[in-house]
């Protein structure tokens, strides 16, 4: 028999009607009812739930039943529990209305399988019969509703958003606002604030072995913006050599700028730079090849510099996650070998957050004027106050402290991923784990597509390795899954690993 509860006291949490129905036990019925309330929006993200005792009294169930139900939903990522804050609904995307919800027997809908960015965005999946101006009225679908968000997000590209250093960043922002000269509130210098460029020059020299000064650094809004300035602004021209596996979003951006990309094969030592020929430039991820993992071998680092010197070319160094290494000594930037032949590109999208739209270009002297001309007469992309905040964040040591803290957290997550696979899927080879925020699970030939689908059935969103392969690559294709271990909240990580392992072929 169904039981209902209506809570009328705001002090104990959300005002909500629950029905405990079904043939299972009270614990299972309560879990199902709470899940349904979150799905259909009756429990909005951030809503505080009643304490165990209050909800148990209203529903006529044991206090431990409520406690167990809350704990299960916390483990699954539906709820969060923090000391002094109570139990709340986890931050999730907007719920799907009942009319637009997929069948209970269908796998969860996730974004398209082709990755678009190391900082991912979810794209709605088109309905089977999408409405269009030319479709007959009787087959047109109703207005599109957002897809249900994945229960476990293991896509590469985003750091843990809950770990953003709010207090330290706020302190730097306040300092920037209080100390900023009046000129800050006028048109910005297209090169970026000198305070940030000086702080970056000091930090990059100390932490990454970069040789530069503030006059050779141009602030931008991220890696994609840097590519647009360099190639869309006419500073560089193609053809451009790229690694055989990389982000298709970057290749598409370059193609739109009229740049032909030429893939370089990869092996255990990184990109095969011996295959470089008549290209005018090469784009590499030498500290941690994206997405397969591993640094560029020392001999190849020297060889690509020799190639650039001999042919008058330039190396573009994407230093996207150089701070995060775990089982090896730090790998310095290739730029330190020859500052006049390497353009180093970096940002805070992995170390802080993609929401802080700040990046930098460390340029050879001959390119500075061209890049500034491409940017225009005034800063139109990067907030000047954010620039001053990051300058203080670097100078005060807050950035170093944050990176060290996150390095420890991500290493722990990496270790837990390794342990989970060893216990539940020992036949799956794991690579690229010595650094970064993701790893690659190598799969038997022909199994990648089914593994991605199986993961979706478990509520796991991740990327297949094939989506990163250059369409003209001549190296042997490999099956695999690219698993990001930085995105999930800490309380939801174990459940994400369990769901991942359940979906792997041949898991125990």
Short mmCIF file of C-alpha atoms in Angstrom, two decimals:
data_model
loop_
_atom_site.label_atom_id
_atom_site.label_comp_id
_atom_site.label_asym_id
_atom_site.label_seq_id
_atom_site.Cartn_x
_atom_site.Cartn_y
_atom_site.Cartn_z
CA UNK A 1 0.00 0.00 0.00
CA UNK A 2 1.34 3.41 -0.93
CA UNK A 3 2.30 5.80 1.85
CA UNK A 4 2.68 9.53 1.36
CA UNK A 5 4.40 12.34 3.23
CA UNK A 6 3.97 16.09 3.08
CA UNK A 7 6.46 18.10 5.09
CA UNK A 8 5.17 21.52 6.14
CA UNK A 9 8.14 22.71 8.16
CA UNK A 10 10.77 24.64 6.17
CA UNK A 11 13.28 24.17 8.97
CA UNK A 12 13.57 20.46 8.28
CA UNK A 13 14.16 20.76 4.55
CA UNK A 14 12.18 20.63 1.33
CA UNK A 15 8.40 20.67 1.15
CA UNK A 16 7.79 17.52 -0.86
CA UNK A 17 5.24 14.80 -1.47
CA UNK A 18 6.68 11.29 -1.68
CA UNK A 19 4.90 8.03 -2.43
CA UNK A 20 6.50 4.80 -1.30
CA UNK A 21 5.01 2.19 -3.59
CA UNK A 22 6.01 -1.05 -5.21
CA UNK A 23 6.65 -4.59 -4.06
CA UNK A 24 10.20 -4.05 -2.74
CA UNK A 25 11.24 -3.04 0.76
CA UNK A 26 10.87 0.40 2.28
CA UNK A 27 14.52 1.30 1.63
CA UNK A 28 14.26 0.50 -2.10
CA UNK A 29 10.93 2.33 -2.37
CA UNK A 30 12.35 5.45 -0.69
CA UNK A 31 15.41 5.45 -2.94
CA UNK A 32 13.20 5.15 -6.03
CA UNK A 33 10.88 7.93 -4.84
CA UNK A 34 13.74 10.32 -4.15
CA UNK A 35 15.36 9.57 -7.50
CA UNK A 36 12.05 10.27 -9.24
CA UNK A 37 11.63 13.54 -7.34
CA UNK A 38 15.08 14.69 -8.52
CA UNK A 39 14.45 13.57 -12.10
CA UNK A 40 11.17 15.39 -12.53
CA UNK A 41 12.38 18.57 -10.83
CA UNK A 42 10.37 18.45 -7.61
CA UNK A 43 13.72 18.33 -5.80
CA UNK A 44 15.82 21.04 -7.42
CA UNK A 45 19.65 21.12 -7.26
CA UNK A 46 20.81 22.46 -3.90
CA UNK A 47 17.57 21.64 -2.09
CA UNK A 48 18.18 20.58 1.51
CA UNK A 49 16.53 17.31 2.48
CA UNK A 50 14.94 16.67 5.89
CA UNK A 51 17.08 15.09 8.63
CA UNK A 52 16.83 11.32 9.02
CA UNK A 53 14.65 11.53 12.12
CA UNK A 54 12.13 13.99 10.63
CA UNK A 55 11.67 12.12 7.37
CA UNK A 56 11.47 8.76 9.15
CA UNK A 57 8.74 10.07 11.46
CA UNK A 58 6.69 11.51 8.60
CA UNK A 59 6.95 8.36 6.49
CA UNK A 60 6.55 5.89 9.32
CA UNK A 61 9.83 4.10 8.58
CA UNK A 62 12.92 3.39 10.64
CA UNK A 63 15.55 6.09 10.96
CA UNK A 64 18.21 3.71 9.59
CA UNK A 65 16.08 3.17 6.49
CA UNK A 66 16.29 6.87 5.67
CA UNK A 67 20.00 6.99 6.53
CA UNK A 68 20.74 4.03 4.23
CA UNK A 69 18.67 5.54 1.41
CA UNK A 70 20.50 8.87 1.68
CA UNK A 71 23.88 7.11 1.74
CA UNK A 72 23.05 5.11 -1.37
CA UNK A 73 21.97 8.21 -3.29
CA UNK A 74 25.07 10.09 -2.16
CA UNK A 75 27.23 7.24 -3.48
CA UNK A 76 25.37 7.34 -6.80
CA UNK A 77 25.85 11.09 -7.10
CA UNK A 78 22.21 12.14 -6.72
CA UNK A 79 22.77 13.77 -3.32
CA UNK A 80 25.65 15.41 -1.45
CA UNK A 81 26.33 15.32 2.27
CA UNK A 82 28.59 17.78 4.06
CA UNK A 83 29.22 18.40 7.74
CA UNK A 84 27.12 21.32 8.91
CA UNK A 85 25.23 21.62 5.62
CA UNK A 86 23.02 18.54 5.79
CA UNK A 87 22.03 16.40 2.84
CA UNK A 88 21.24 18.24 -0.37
CA UNK A 89 20.37 17.47 -3.97
CA UNK A 90 23.56 17.41 -6.03
CA UNK A 91 24.11 20.02 -8.72
CA UNK A 92 22.79 18.48 -11.92
CA UNK A 93 21.54 19.72 -15.28
CA UNK A 94 17.88 20.70 -15.65
CA UNK A 95 15.57 17.67 -15.38
CA UNK A 96 13.86 16.24 -18.41
CA UNK A 97 10.06 16.73 -18.36
CA UNK A 98 8.00 13.57 -18.19
CA UNK A 99 6.74 13.99 -21.75
CA UNK A 100 10.27 14.06 -23.10
CA UNK A 101 11.81 11.32 -20.97
CA UNK A 102 13.26 8.29 -22.64
CA UNK A 103 11.87 4.82 -22.03
CA UNK A 104 13.05 3.23 -18.76
CA UNK A 105 14.55 0.41 -20.80
CA UNK A 106 16.57 2.65 -23.08
CA UNK A 107 20.21 3.56 -22.32
CA UNK A 108 20.87 7.05 -20.98
CA UNK A 109 21.28 9.63 -23.71
CA UNK A 110 24.70 11.25 -23.81
CA UNK A 111 26.44 13.73 -26.05
CA UNK A 112 27.63 12.85 -29.52
CA UNK A 113 30.57 10.44 -29.52
CA UNK A 114 32.92 12.79 -31.36
CA UNK A 115 34.82 14.87 -28.79
CA UNK A 116 34.92 18.57 -29.53
CA UNK A 117 37.12 20.00 -26.81
CA UNK A 118 39.39 19.07 -23.96
CA UNK A 119 36.93 21.18 -22.01
CA UNK A 120 33.82 19.27 -22.93
CA UNK A 121 30.32 20.51 -23.56
CA UNK A 122 27.23 18.35 -23.81
CA UNK A 123 25.23 18.56 -27.02
CA UNK A 124 21.60 17.39 -27.24
CA UNK A 125 21.05 14.26 -29.28
CA UNK A 126 18.55 14.73 -32.09
CA UNK A 127 15.28 12.79 -31.81
CA UNK A 128 14.71 9.91 -34.19
CA UNK A 129 12.11 11.98 -36.05
CA UNK A 130 13.35 15.53 -35.63
CA UNK A 131 10.91 18.26 -36.47
CA UNK A 132 11.83 20.16 -39.63
CA UNK A 133 10.12 22.63 -41.94
CA UNK A 134 9.89 19.97 -44.66
CA UNK A 135 8.62 17.11 -42.53
CA UNK A 136 4.93 16.20 -42.85
CA UNK A 137 2.84 17.49 -39.97
CA UNK A 138 1.85 14.01 -38.84
CA UNK A 139 5.50 12.91 -38.28
CA UNK A 140 6.86 16.07 -36.73
CA UNK A 141 8.21 15.63 -33.23
CA UNK A 142 7.22 17.89 -30.36
CA UNK A 143 9.61 20.63 -29.27
CA UNK A 144 13.01 19.19 -28.38
CA UNK A 145 13.70 18.71 -24.69
CA UNK A 146 17.17 18.56 -23.15
CA UNK A 147 18.65 15.04 -22.89
CA UNK A 148 18.94 13.46 -19.49
CA UNK A 149 22.42 14.22 -18.11
CA UNK A 150 24.73 11.25 -17.56
CA UNK A 151 24.78 9.89 -14.04
CA UNK A 152 28.57 9.54 -14.14
CA UNK A 153 30.65 12.00 -16.18
CA UNK A 154 34.03 10.49 -17.04
CA UNK A 155 34.68 12.60 -20.12
CA UNK A 156 38.11 14.11 -20.43
CA UNK A 157 38.81 17.79 -20.30
CA UNK A 158 37.45 19.36 -17.13
CA UNK A 159 38.92 19.61 -13.62
CA UNK A 160 36.75 18.98 -10.56
CA UNK A 161 34.55 22.12 -10.47
CA UNK A 162 33.90 21.70 -6.74
CA UNK A 163 37.63 22.13 -6.08
CA UNK A 164 37.86 25.67 -7.43
CA UNK A 165 39.75 27.74 -4.80
CA UNK A 166 36.93 30.17 -4.15
CA UNK A 167 38.30 31.81 -1.01
CA UNK A 168 41.82 32.33 -2.38
CA UNK A 169 40.50 33.57 -5.74
CA UNK A 170 38.13 35.96 -3.98
CA UNK A 171 41.01 37.35 -1.94
CA UNK A 172 43.03 37.99 -5.11
CA UNK A 173 40.02 39.51 -6.86
CA UNK A 174 39.39 41.87 -3.95
CA UNK A 175 43.03 42.90 -3.93
CA UNK A 176 42.89 43.52 -7.69
CA UNK A 177 39.76 45.63 -7.39
CA UNK A 178 41.10 47.66 -4.46
CA UNK A 179 44.61 48.23 -5.82
CA UNK A 180 43.83 48.64 -9.51
CA UNK A 181 44.82 52.04 -10.96
CA UNK A 182 42.12 54.04 -12.68
CA UNK A 183 43.47 53.15 -16.12
CA UNK A 184 42.32 49.55 -15.55
CA UNK A 185 38.75 50.67 -16.10
CA UNK A 186 39.52 52.07 -19.55
CA UNK A 187 40.36 50.23 -22.80
CA UNK A 188 42.71 47.31 -22.19
CA UNK A 189 46.15 46.70 -23.68
CA UNK A 190 45.84 43.92 -26.32
CA UNK A 191 49.06 42.39 -24.98
CA UNK A 192 47.44 41.95 -21.56
CA UNK A 193 48.16 43.61 -18.23
CA UNK A 194 51.87 43.90 -17.55
CA UNK A 195 51.33 42.65 -13.98
CA UNK A 196 50.04 39.33 -15.30
CA UNK A 197 52.67 39.02 -18.00
CA UNK A 198 55.45 39.59 -15.45
CA UNK A 199 53.91 37.05 -13.05
CA UNK A 200 53.58 34.53 -15.87
CA UNK A 201 57.18 35.05 -16.99
CA UNK A 202 58.39 34.31 -13.43
CA UNK A 203 56.11 31.31 -12.91
CA UNK A 204 56.73 29.68 -16.30
CA UNK A 205 60.49 30.04 -15.88
CA UNK A 206 60.37 28.49 -12.41
CA UNK A 207 57.80 25.74 -12.99
CA UNK A 208 58.15 24.88 -16.70
CA UNK A 209 61.68 25.93 -17.68
CA UNK A 210 60.43 28.60 -20.10
CA UNK A 211 62.84 31.34 -21.22
CA UNK A 212 61.03 34.60 -21.84
CA UNK A 213 60.23 38.06 -20.55
CA UNK A 214 56.96 39.93 -20.19
CA UNK A 215 57.29 41.68 -23.56
CA UNK A 216 57.07 38.34 -25.40
CA UNK A 217 53.90 37.15 -23.65
CA UNK A 218 50.47 37.96 -25.08
CA UNK A 219 47.39 37.20 -23.00
CA UNK A 220 44.46 35.50 -24.72
CA UNK A 221 41.28 33.71 -23.68
CA UNK A 222 42.55 30.16 -24.20
CA UNK A 223 44.15 27.73 -26.62
CA UNK A 224 41.47 27.98 -29.32
CA UNK A 225 41.70 31.78 -29.24
CA UNK A 226 45.47 31.50 -29.66
CA UNK A 227 45.06 29.30 -32.76
CA UNK A 228 42.59 31.75 -34.24
CA UNK A 229 44.97 34.64 -33.71
CA UNK A 230 47.96 32.80 -35.16
CA UNK A 231 46.31 31.30 -38.24
CA UNK A 232 43.11 33.27 -38.68
CA UNK A 233 45.05 36.50 -38.16
CA UNK A 234 47.61 35.66 -40.85
CA UNK A 235 50.60 35.38 -38.49
CA UNK A 236 51.27 31.77 -39.53
CA UNK A 237 50.32 29.76 -42.61
CA UNK A 238 49.94 26.07 -43.35
CA UNK A 239 50.48 23.33 -44.02
CA UNK A 240 50.69 22.44 -40.33
CA UNK A 241 51.89 19.07 -39.04
CA UNK A 242 49.81 17.71 -36.14
CA UNK A 243 49.81 14.53 -34.07
CA UNK A 244 47.75 11.68 -35.52
CA UNK A 245 45.56 11.70 -32.41
CA UNK A 246 44.29 15.03 -31.11
CA UNK A 247 41.17 17.13 -30.74
CA UNK A 248 38.98 17.25 -33.86
CA UNK A 249 37.76 20.65 -32.67
CA UNK A 250 41.24 22.06 -33.22
CA UNK A 251 41.50 20.48 -36.67
CA UNK A 252 38.11 21.92 -37.61
CA UNK A 253 39.15 25.34 -36.38
CA UNK A 254 42.30 25.20 -38.49
CA UNK A 255 40.42 23.94 -41.55
CA UNK A 256 38.03 26.87 -41.22
CA UNK A 257 41.07 29.17 -41.34
CA UNK A 258 42.21 27.52 -44.58
CA UNK A 259 45.03 25.52 -42.95
CA UNK A 260 45.76 21.99 -44.15
CA UNK A 261 46.82 19.65 -41.34
CA UNK A 262 49.22 16.75 -41.93
CA UNK A 263 49.14 13.92 -39.35
CA UNK A 264 52.33 12.58 -37.75
CA UNK A 265 52.23 8.95 -36.55
CA UNK A 266 52.69 8.21 -32.84
CA UNK A 267 54.59 5.47 -31.05
CA UNK A 268 55.80 4.82 -27.49
CA UNK A 269 58.19 7.80 -27.76
CA UNK A 270 55.59 10.30 -28.92
CA UNK A 271 55.18 11.94 -32.31
CA UNK A 272 57.34 10.69 -35.19
CA UNK A 273 59.01 14.02 -35.88
CA UNK A 274 61.33 12.29 -38.34
CA UNK A 275 58.35 12.33 -40.71
CA UNK A 276 58.35 16.15 -40.84
CA UNK A 277 58.92 17.53 -44.31
CA UNK A 278 57.77 20.68 -46.05
CA UNK A 279 55.27 21.80 -43.42
CA UNK A 280 55.69 25.37 -42.20
CA UNK A 281 54.96 24.52 -38.56
CA UNK A 282 54.17 21.61 -36.24
CA UNK A 283 51.72 21.46 -33.32
CA UNK A 284 52.74 19.10 -30.50
CA UNK A 285 51.72 18.17 -26.94
CA UNK A 286 55.24 17.17 -25.80
CA UNK A 287 54.71 17.09 -22.02
CA UNK A 288 51.76 14.67 -22.21
CA UNK A 289 50.54 13.60 -25.64
CA UNK A 290 46.83 14.19 -25.97
CA UNK A 291 45.02 11.88 -25.64
CA UNK A 292 47.24 8.78 -25.71
CA UNK A 293 49.62 9.95 -22.95
CA UNK A 294 53.38 9.93 -22.58
CA UNK A 295 56.02 12.64 -23.09
CA UNK A 296 57.94 13.32 -26.28
CA UNK A 297 61.31 11.53 -26.05
CA UNK A 298 64.33 13.74 -25.37
CA UNK A 299 65.95 12.85 -28.71
CA UNK A 300 62.80 13.84 -30.56
CA UNK A 301 62.53 17.09 -28.63
CA UNK A 302 66.00 17.97 -29.87
CA UNK A 303 65.21 16.70 -33.38
CA UNK A 304 62.12 18.90 -33.81
CA UNK A 305 64.16 21.96 -32.81
CA UNK A 306 66.83 21.01 -35.36
CA UNK A 307 64.12 20.68 -38.03
CA UNK A 308 62.69 24.12 -37.17
CA UNK A 309 66.13 25.74 -37.29
CA UNK A 310 67.12 24.08 -40.57
CA UNK A 311 63.91 24.98 -42.40
CA UNK A 312 63.09 28.31 -40.74
CA UNK A 313 59.90 26.87 -39.27
CA UNK A 314 58.21 27.08 -35.87
CA UNK A 315 57.03 24.59 -33.23
CA UNK A 316 53.70 25.20 -31.48
CA UNK A 317 53.85 23.69 -27.99
CA UNK A 318 50.47 22.97 -26.39
CA UNK A 319 51.32 22.87 -22.68
CA UNK A 320 47.79 21.99 -21.63
CA UNK A 321 48.42 20.05 -18.39
CA UNK A 322 52.15 20.28 -17.76
CA UNK A 323 51.72 20.82 -13.99
CA UNK A 324 50.08 17.44 -13.34
CA UNK A 325 52.63 14.64 -13.24
CA UNK A 326 52.66 11.73 -10.78
CA UNK A 327 55.18 8.97 -11.45
CA UNK A 328 57.94 10.80 -13.24
CA UNK A 329 60.18 13.82 -12.95
CA UNK A 330 58.82 17.10 -14.34
CA UNK A 331 59.22 17.45 -18.11
CA UNK A 332 60.30 20.98 -18.99
CA UNK A 333 58.88 22.91 -21.91
CA UNK A 334 60.43 22.41 -25.34
CA UNK A 335 60.39 26.21 -25.60
CA UNK A 336 63.38 26.32 -23.24
CA UNK A 337 65.52 24.65 -25.94
CA UNK A 338 65.07 27.52 -28.41
CA UNK A 339 62.75 30.44 -27.54
CA UNK A 340 63.03 31.80 -31.10
CA UNK A 341 61.71 28.59 -32.70
CA UNK A 342 58.89 27.65 -30.31
CA UNK A 343 55.54 29.26 -29.49
CA UNK A 344 54.33 28.01 -26.11
CA UNK A 345 50.56 28.05 -25.57
CA UNK A 346 48.99 27.61 -22.14
CA UNK A 347 45.91 28.37 -20.07
CA UNK A 348 44.32 27.82 -16.65
CA UNK A 349 41.46 25.66 -17.98
CA UNK A 350 42.92 22.48 -16.42
CA UNK A 351 44.73 23.91 -13.40
CA UNK A 352 41.91 26.24 -12.26
CA UNK A 353 38.76 26.16 -14.38
CA UNK A 354 37.63 26.66 -17.98
CA UNK A 355 35.30 29.32 -16.56
CA UNK A 356 38.38 31.54 -16.01
CA UNK A 357 38.89 32.48 -19.64
CA UNK A 358 42.60 33.24 -19.51
CA UNK A 359 45.47 31.85 -21.52
CA UNK A 360 48.83 32.99 -22.82
CA UNK A 361 51.15 32.82 -25.78
CA UNK A 362 54.92 32.92 -25.24
CA UNK A 363 56.17 34.16 -28.60
CA UNK A 364 59.44 34.49 -30.47
CA UNK A 365 60.16 38.19 -30.87
CA UNK A 366 59.36 38.21 -34.60
CA UNK A 367 55.73 37.18 -34.02
CA UNK A 368 54.74 39.60 -31.25
CA UNK A 369 53.80 42.52 -33.49
CA UNK A 370 51.73 40.33 -35.82
CA UNK A 371 49.76 38.75 -32.97
CA UNK A 372 49.03 42.15 -31.42
CA UNK A 373 47.82 43.41 -34.79
CA UNK A 374 45.52 40.37 -35.06
CA UNK A 375 44.07 41.11 -31.62
CA UNK A 376 43.26 44.72 -32.44
CA UNK A 377 43.89 48.02 -30.71
CA UNK A 378 42.26 47.11 -27.40
CA UNK A 379 41.60 44.03 -25.30
CA UNK A 380 38.27 42.50 -26.32
CA UNK A 381 38.55 38.99 -24.92
CA UNK A 382 40.13 38.66 -21.47
CA UNK A 383 38.73 40.59 -18.50
CA UNK A 384 41.32 43.01 -17.14
CA UNK A 385 40.15 42.43 -13.57
CA UNK A 386 40.52 38.66 -14.06
CA UNK A 387 44.03 39.29 -15.38
CA UNK A 388 44.96 41.27 -12.28
CA UNK A 389 43.39 38.61 -10.06
CA UNK A 390 45.44 35.86 -11.70
CA UNK A 391 48.57 38.02 -11.40
CA UNK A 392 48.08 38.24 -7.63
CA UNK A 393 47.05 34.58 -7.44
CA UNK A 394 50.40 33.67 -8.99
CA UNK A 395 52.53 36.19 -7.08
CA UNK A 396 51.03 35.31 -3.69
CA UNK A 397 51.78 31.59 -4.06
CA UNK A 398 48.07 30.66 -4.09
CA UNK A 399 48.37 29.13 -7.55
CA UNK A 400 51.27 26.88 -6.51
CA UNK A 401 49.40 25.75 -3.40
CA UNK A 402 46.30 24.97 -5.41
CA UNK A 403 48.22 22.99 -8.04
CA UNK A 404 50.01 20.95 -5.36
CA UNK A 405 46.70 20.18 -3.64
CA UNK A 406 45.02 19.16 -6.89
CA UNK A 407 48.02 17.10 -7.96
CA UNK A 408 47.60 15.02 -4.79
CA UNK A 409 43.85 14.69 -5.32
CA UNK A 410 44.12 13.65 -8.96
CA UNK A 411 46.92 11.23 -8.20
CA UNK A 412 44.67 9.59 -5.61
CA UNK A 413 41.88 9.34 -8.16
CA UNK A 414 44.28 7.90 -10.74
CA UNK A 415 45.41 5.29 -8.21
CA UNK A 416 41.81 4.35 -7.42
CA UNK A 417 41.09 3.93 -11.14
CA UNK A 418 44.13 1.67 -11.51
CA UNK A 419 43.08 -0.39 -8.47
CA UNK A 420 39.49 -0.75 -9.66
CA UNK A 421 40.56 -1.99 -13.07
CA UNK A 422 43.10 -4.38 -11.57
CA UNK A 423 40.38 -5.90 -9.40
CA UNK A 424 37.47 -5.97 -11.83
CA UNK A 425 38.95 -5.84 -15.34
CA UNK A 426 42.58 -7.02 -15.10
CA UNK A 427 42.66 -7.82 -18.82
CA UNK A 428 42.26 -4.13 -19.76
CA UNK A 429 45.55 -2.31 -20.35
CA UNK A 430 45.74 1.20 -18.91
CA UNK A 431 48.10 3.74 -20.49
CA UNK A 432 48.93 7.43 -20.18
CA UNK A 433 48.62 7.38 -16.38
CA UNK A 434 51.93 9.00 -15.40
CA UNK A 435 50.52 12.51 -15.82
CA UNK A 436 47.44 14.50 -16.72
CA UNK A 437 43.74 14.26 -15.88
CA UNK A 438 42.76 11.26 -18.01
CA UNK A 439 43.87 7.77 -18.94
CA UNK A 440 43.35 5.47 -21.94
CA UNK A 441 41.87 2.00 -21.54
CA UNK A 442 43.16 -0.15 -24.39
CA UNK A 443 40.55 -2.55 -25.78
CA UNK A 444 40.60 -5.56 -28.13
CA UNK A 445 40.17 -4.67 -31.81
CA UNK A 446 36.60 -4.07 -32.84
CA UNK A 447 35.19 -3.58 -29.33
CA UNK A 448 35.37 0.20 -28.82
CA UNK A 449 31.94 1.10 -30.15
CA UNK A 450 30.17 -1.58 -28.11
CA UNK A 451 32.16 -0.56 -25.01
CA UNK A 452 31.01 3.07 -25.37
CA UNK A 453 27.41 1.86 -25.68
CA UNK A 454 27.80 -0.44 -22.68
CA UNK A 455 29.13 2.46 -20.64
CA UNK A 456 26.09 4.52 -21.65
CA UNK A 457 23.81 1.75 -20.37
CA UNK A 458 25.55 2.13 -17.01
CA UNK A 459 24.97 5.88 -17.06
CA UNK A 460 28.63 6.65 -17.84
CA UNK A 461 29.62 9.35 -20.33
CA UNK A 462 33.10 8.97 -21.83
CA UNK A 463 34.93 9.22 -25.16
CA UNK A 464 36.07 6.54 -27.55
CA UNK A 465 39.66 6.81 -28.79
CA UNK A 466 38.56 6.70 -32.44
CA UNK A 467 36.96 10.13 -32.14
CA UNK A 468 40.40 11.72 -31.72
CA UNK A 469 42.05 10.09 -34.75
CA UNK A 470 43.01 12.29 -37.69
CA UNK A 471 41.01 11.16 -40.75
CA UNK A 472 44.19 11.01 -42.87
CA UNK A 473 46.38 9.20 -40.32
CA UNK A 474 48.30 6.27 -41.78
CA UNK A 475 49.24 4.60 -38.48
CA UNK A 476 47.40 1.52 -37.29
CA UNK A 477 44.12 2.36 -35.56
CA UNK A 478 43.66 1.31 -31.93
CA UNK A 479 40.51 0.69 -29.92
CA UNK A 480 40.21 2.32 -26.53
CA UNK A 481 38.31 4.48 -24.09
CA UNK A 482 39.52 7.89 -22.93
CA UNK A 483 38.54 8.15 -19.26
CA UNK A 484 38.69 11.49 -17.44
CA UNK A 485 39.06 11.01 -13.70
CA UNK A 486 39.04 14.68 -12.67
CA UNK A 487 35.45 15.73 -13.36
CA UNK A 488 33.27 13.77 -10.88
CA UNK A 489 32.73 15.17 -7.42
CA UNK A 490 34.67 13.32 -4.74
CA UNK A 491 31.57 11.77 -3.18
CA UNK A 492 30.48 10.34 -6.56
CA UNK A 493 33.82 8.99 -7.79
CA UNK A 494 33.61 5.45 -6.38
CA UNK A 495 30.16 4.93 -7.88
CA UNK A 496 31.49 6.20 -11.23
CA UNK A 497 34.34 3.69 -11.15
CA UNK A 498 31.98 0.84 -10.33
CA UNK A 499 29.69 1.79 -13.20
CA UNK A 500 32.66 2.07 -15.57
CA UNK A 501 33.94 -1.40 -14.67
CA UNK A 502 30.49 -2.97 -15.04
CA UNK A 503 30.36 -1.79 -18.63
CA UNK A 504 33.77 -3.07 -19.72
CA UNK A 505 33.95 -6.19 -21.90
CA UNK A 506 34.87 -9.25 -19.87
CA UNK A 507 34.68 -7.47 -16.50
CA UNK A 508 34.60 -9.74 -13.45
#
